[in-house]
Amino acid sequence: MSDAREDAPPSIDPMVDFESAFDDAPFKLSDYRIEDFVTLTLFWALILVVFTQFFSRYVLGSSIGWTEEIARYLLIGVGFLGSVMAARNGSHIMVEFFYHYMPPWQARLLERLVGLVSLGFYIAMAWIAYQLASRTNSLMVSVDLPKSIIYFTVCAAFVLMALRTIQRLYLKYRDRTDVV
């Protein structure tokens, strides 16, 4: 008779798991969605604005006024739209430690519960961001654009996170043999 438990997780060398994170997968355009390209575009715009700010300040000796504010808003957009990608991939920060020591049925249940709580959070935050955007009437300081653009962007990101979470939960429920 063996002393090993039947439901115990298999012992895996931690270095193998660490090294597998750096395996290069072939590039497939079909792995990416529209939010990935929008986020990439905002990221490159952020790089260009920050470079313009750096160049004007340290090379020309006179900083361009609008670059700091626009860079801040672009960073907000990159952060929230990047979260949509994380919601789609299920790669938001979480504590995976406990999943490895639970029976598979309990880990699946907890994963789905966390997904539902996340969905509720995204919906609530989308509503709050929408309310805030609707009440914001001021303009940006250095550019004559309404500040509500930023809040509507955050609202759209939360709506997209909720939709991607619904999609992820649906795919998990459809495939009942999934392993956490």
Short mmCIF file of C-alpha atoms in Angstrom, two decimals:
data_model
loop_
_atom_site.label_atom_id
_atom_site.label_comp_id
_atom_site.label_asym_id
_atom_site.label_seq_id
_atom_site.Cartn_x
_atom_site.Cartn_y
_atom_site.Cartn_z
CA MET A 1 0.00 0.00 0.00
CA SER A 2 1.31 3.41 -0.95
CA ASP A 3 1.54 6.38 1.43
CA ALA A 4 0.83 8.87 -1.40
CA ARG A 5 -2.63 10.41 -1.45
CA GLU A 6 -4.65 9.88 -4.60
CA ASP A 7 -5.84 13.49 -4.80
CA ALA A 8 -2.44 15.05 -3.99
CA PRO A 9 -1.05 17.30 -6.72
CA PRO A 10 1.84 15.82 -8.67
CA SER A 11 5.22 17.06 -7.57
CA ILE A 12 6.66 19.38 -10.20
CA ASP A 13 10.10 20.86 -10.19
CA PRO A 14 9.57 24.62 -9.66
CA MET A 15 12.36 25.46 -12.10
CA VAL A 16 10.61 23.58 -14.90
CA ASP A 17 7.45 25.63 -14.32
CA PHE A 18 9.52 28.84 -14.16
CA GLU A 19 11.39 28.07 -17.39
CA SER A 20 8.18 27.17 -19.22
CA ALA A 21 7.02 30.76 -18.76
CA PHE A 22 9.80 31.84 -21.12
CA ASP A 23 9.09 29.35 -23.92
CA ASP A 24 8.62 31.17 -27.18
CA ALA A 25 5.34 30.32 -28.81
CA PRO A 26 4.97 31.04 -32.50
CA PHE A 27 3.23 34.33 -33.31
CA LYS A 28 -0.36 33.93 -34.41
CA LEU A 29 -2.42 36.99 -35.23
CA SER A 30 -5.58 35.09 -34.30
CA ASP A 31 -4.45 35.04 -30.63
CA TYR A 32 -4.99 38.80 -30.38
CA ARG A 33 -8.21 40.79 -30.17
CA ILE A 34 -9.19 44.38 -30.88
CA GLU A 35 -8.42 45.53 -27.32
CA ASP A 36 -4.84 44.30 -27.74
CA PHE A 37 -4.32 46.53 -30.76
CA VAL A 38 -5.99 49.54 -29.16
CA THR A 39 -3.80 49.09 -26.07
CA LEU A 40 -0.69 48.75 -28.23
CA THR A 41 -1.61 51.92 -30.12
CA LEU A 42 -2.13 53.84 -26.86
CA PHE A 43 1.15 52.47 -25.54
CA TRP A 44 3.07 53.70 -28.59
CA ALA A 45 1.32 57.07 -28.36
CA LEU A 46 2.45 57.20 -24.71
CA ILE A 47 6.02 56.42 -25.74
CA LEU A 48 5.98 59.17 -28.37
CA VAL A 49 4.49 61.74 -25.98
CA VAL A 50 7.00 60.91 -23.23
CA PHE A 51 9.88 61.04 -25.74
CA THR A 52 8.59 64.42 -26.96
CA GLN A 53 8.49 65.65 -23.38
CA PHE A 54 12.02 64.37 -22.71
CA PHE A 55 13.40 65.81 -25.94
CA SER A 56 11.82 69.22 -25.45
CA ARG A 57 12.87 69.48 -21.83
CA TYR A 58 16.45 68.18 -21.95
CA VAL A 59 17.51 68.90 -25.52
CA LEU A 60 15.61 72.07 -26.37
CA GLY A 61 15.59 73.36 -22.79
CA SER A 62 11.89 74.23 -22.78
CA SER A 63 9.21 71.71 -21.88
CA ILE A 64 6.05 71.40 -23.96
CA GLY A 65 3.14 71.99 -21.58
CA TRP A 66 0.57 69.45 -22.78
CA THR A 67 2.87 66.40 -22.83
CA GLU A 68 2.74 65.65 -19.09
CA GLU A 69 -1.04 65.73 -18.88
CA ILE A 70 -1.58 63.71 -22.05
CA ALA A 71 1.02 61.15 -20.94
CA ARG A 72 -0.87 60.74 -17.65
CA TYR A 73 -4.16 60.13 -19.46
CA LEU A 74 -2.59 57.75 -21.96
CA LEU A 75 -1.11 55.77 -19.07
CA ILE A 76 -4.58 55.49 -17.53
CA GLY A 77 -5.90 54.20 -20.84
CA VAL A 78 -3.08 51.67 -21.23
CA GLY A 79 -3.60 50.42 -17.67
CA PHE A 80 -7.34 49.92 -17.92
CA LEU A 81 -7.43 48.59 -21.48
CA GLY A 82 -4.54 46.28 -20.59
CA SER A 83 -6.75 44.96 -17.82
CA VAL A 84 -9.24 43.89 -20.47
CA MET A 85 -6.52 41.70 -21.97
CA ALA A 86 -5.81 40.25 -18.54
CA ALA A 87 -9.50 39.54 -17.96
CA ARG A 88 -9.72 37.75 -21.31
CA ASN A 89 -6.64 35.63 -20.60
CA GLY A 90 -7.45 35.07 -16.93
CA SER A 91 -4.08 36.51 -15.99
CA HIS A 92 -5.08 39.06 -13.36
CA ILE A 93 -3.02 38.78 -10.21
CA MET A 94 -4.32 36.05 -7.93
CA VAL A 95 -3.06 33.68 -5.28
CA GLU A 96 -2.68 30.31 -6.98
CA PHE A 97 -1.09 28.67 -3.97
CA PHE A 98 -4.36 27.46 -2.49
CA TYR A 99 -5.65 25.98 -5.74
CA HIS A 100 -2.83 23.43 -5.76
CA TYR A 101 -3.79 22.02 -2.37
CA MET A 102 -7.56 21.76 -2.92
CA PRO A 103 -9.45 18.89 -4.43
CA PRO A 104 -10.15 19.62 -8.13
CA TRP A 105 -13.91 20.10 -7.60
CA GLN A 106 -13.27 22.65 -4.87
CA ALA A 107 -10.68 24.51 -6.94
CA ARG A 108 -13.13 24.73 -9.88
CA LEU A 109 -15.86 25.98 -7.57
CA LEU A 110 -13.59 28.61 -6.06
CA GLU A 111 -12.36 29.70 -9.48
CA ARG A 112 -15.93 30.21 -10.68
CA LEU A 113 -16.88 32.02 -7.49
CA VAL A 114 -13.92 34.36 -7.93
CA GLY A 115 -15.01 34.92 -11.54
CA LEU A 116 -18.53 35.86 -10.42
CA VAL A 117 -17.22 38.22 -7.73
CA SER A 118 -14.90 39.81 -10.31
CA LEU A 119 -17.82 40.18 -12.70
CA GLY A 120 -19.86 41.95 -10.03
CA PHE A 121 -16.92 44.25 -9.30
CA TYR A 122 -16.46 45.13 -12.99
CA ILE A 123 -20.16 45.90 -13.41
CA ALA A 124 -20.22 48.07 -10.28
CA MET A 125 -17.09 49.96 -11.31
CA ALA A 126 -18.46 50.47 -14.84
CA TRP A 127 -21.59 52.01 -13.36
CA ILE A 128 -19.60 54.26 -11.04
CA ALA A 129 -17.29 55.36 -13.86
CA TYR A 130 -20.29 56.09 -16.07
CA GLN A 131 -21.92 58.18 -13.33
CA LEU A 132 -18.68 60.09 -12.78
CA ALA A 133 -18.18 60.65 -16.53
CA SER A 134 -21.76 61.91 -16.89
CA ARG A 135 -21.26 64.47 -14.13
CA THR A 136 -17.85 65.72 -15.27
CA ASN A 137 -18.15 68.92 -17.27
CA SER A 138 -14.63 70.33 -16.94
CA LEU A 139 -11.98 70.47 -19.62
CA MET A 140 -8.44 69.19 -19.47
CA VAL A 141 -5.98 71.82 -18.29
CA SER A 142 -3.65 72.02 -21.28
CA VAL A 143 -5.88 70.70 -24.10
CA ASP A 144 -9.44 71.77 -24.82
CA LEU A 145 -10.96 68.31 -24.49
CA PRO A 146 -13.51 67.23 -21.88
CA LYS A 147 -12.15 65.24 -18.96
CA SER A 148 -15.12 62.92 -19.26
CA ILE A 149 -13.28 61.19 -22.15
CA ILE A 150 -10.99 59.60 -19.59
CA TYR A 151 -13.84 58.44 -17.39
CA PHE A 152 -15.78 57.06 -20.36
CA THR A 153 -12.63 55.18 -21.39
CA VAL A 154 -12.39 53.67 -17.91
CA CYS A 155 -16.11 52.83 -18.04
CA ALA A 156 -15.67 51.13 -21.43
CA ALA A 157 -12.71 49.17 -20.10
CA PHE A 158 -14.76 47.89 -17.15
CA VAL A 159 -17.62 46.94 -19.49
CA LEU A 160 -15.17 45.06 -21.70
CA MET A 161 -13.65 43.35 -18.64
CA ALA A 162 -17.15 42.26 -17.60
CA LEU A 163 -17.89 40.94 -21.10
CA ARG A 164 -14.58 39.07 -21.27
CA THR A 165 -15.22 37.62 -17.82
CA ILE A 166 -18.68 36.44 -18.90
CA GLN A 167 -17.07 34.89 -21.97
CA ARG A 168 -14.43 33.19 -19.84
CA LEU A 169 -17.01 31.87 -17.34
CA TYR A 170 -19.17 30.56 -20.18
CA LEU A 171 -16.24 28.69 -21.70
CA LYS A 172 -15.35 27.26 -18.28
CA TYR A 173 -18.92 26.08 -17.64
CA ARG A 174 -19.19 24.63 -21.13
CA ASP A 175 -16.00 22.60 -20.63
CA ARG A 176 -16.70 20.78 -17.36
CA THR A 177 -13.47 18.78 -17.55
CA ASP A 178 -11.27 21.84 -17.07
CA VAL A 179 -8.38 21.68 -14.65
CA VAL A 180 -7.33 24.61 -12.52
#
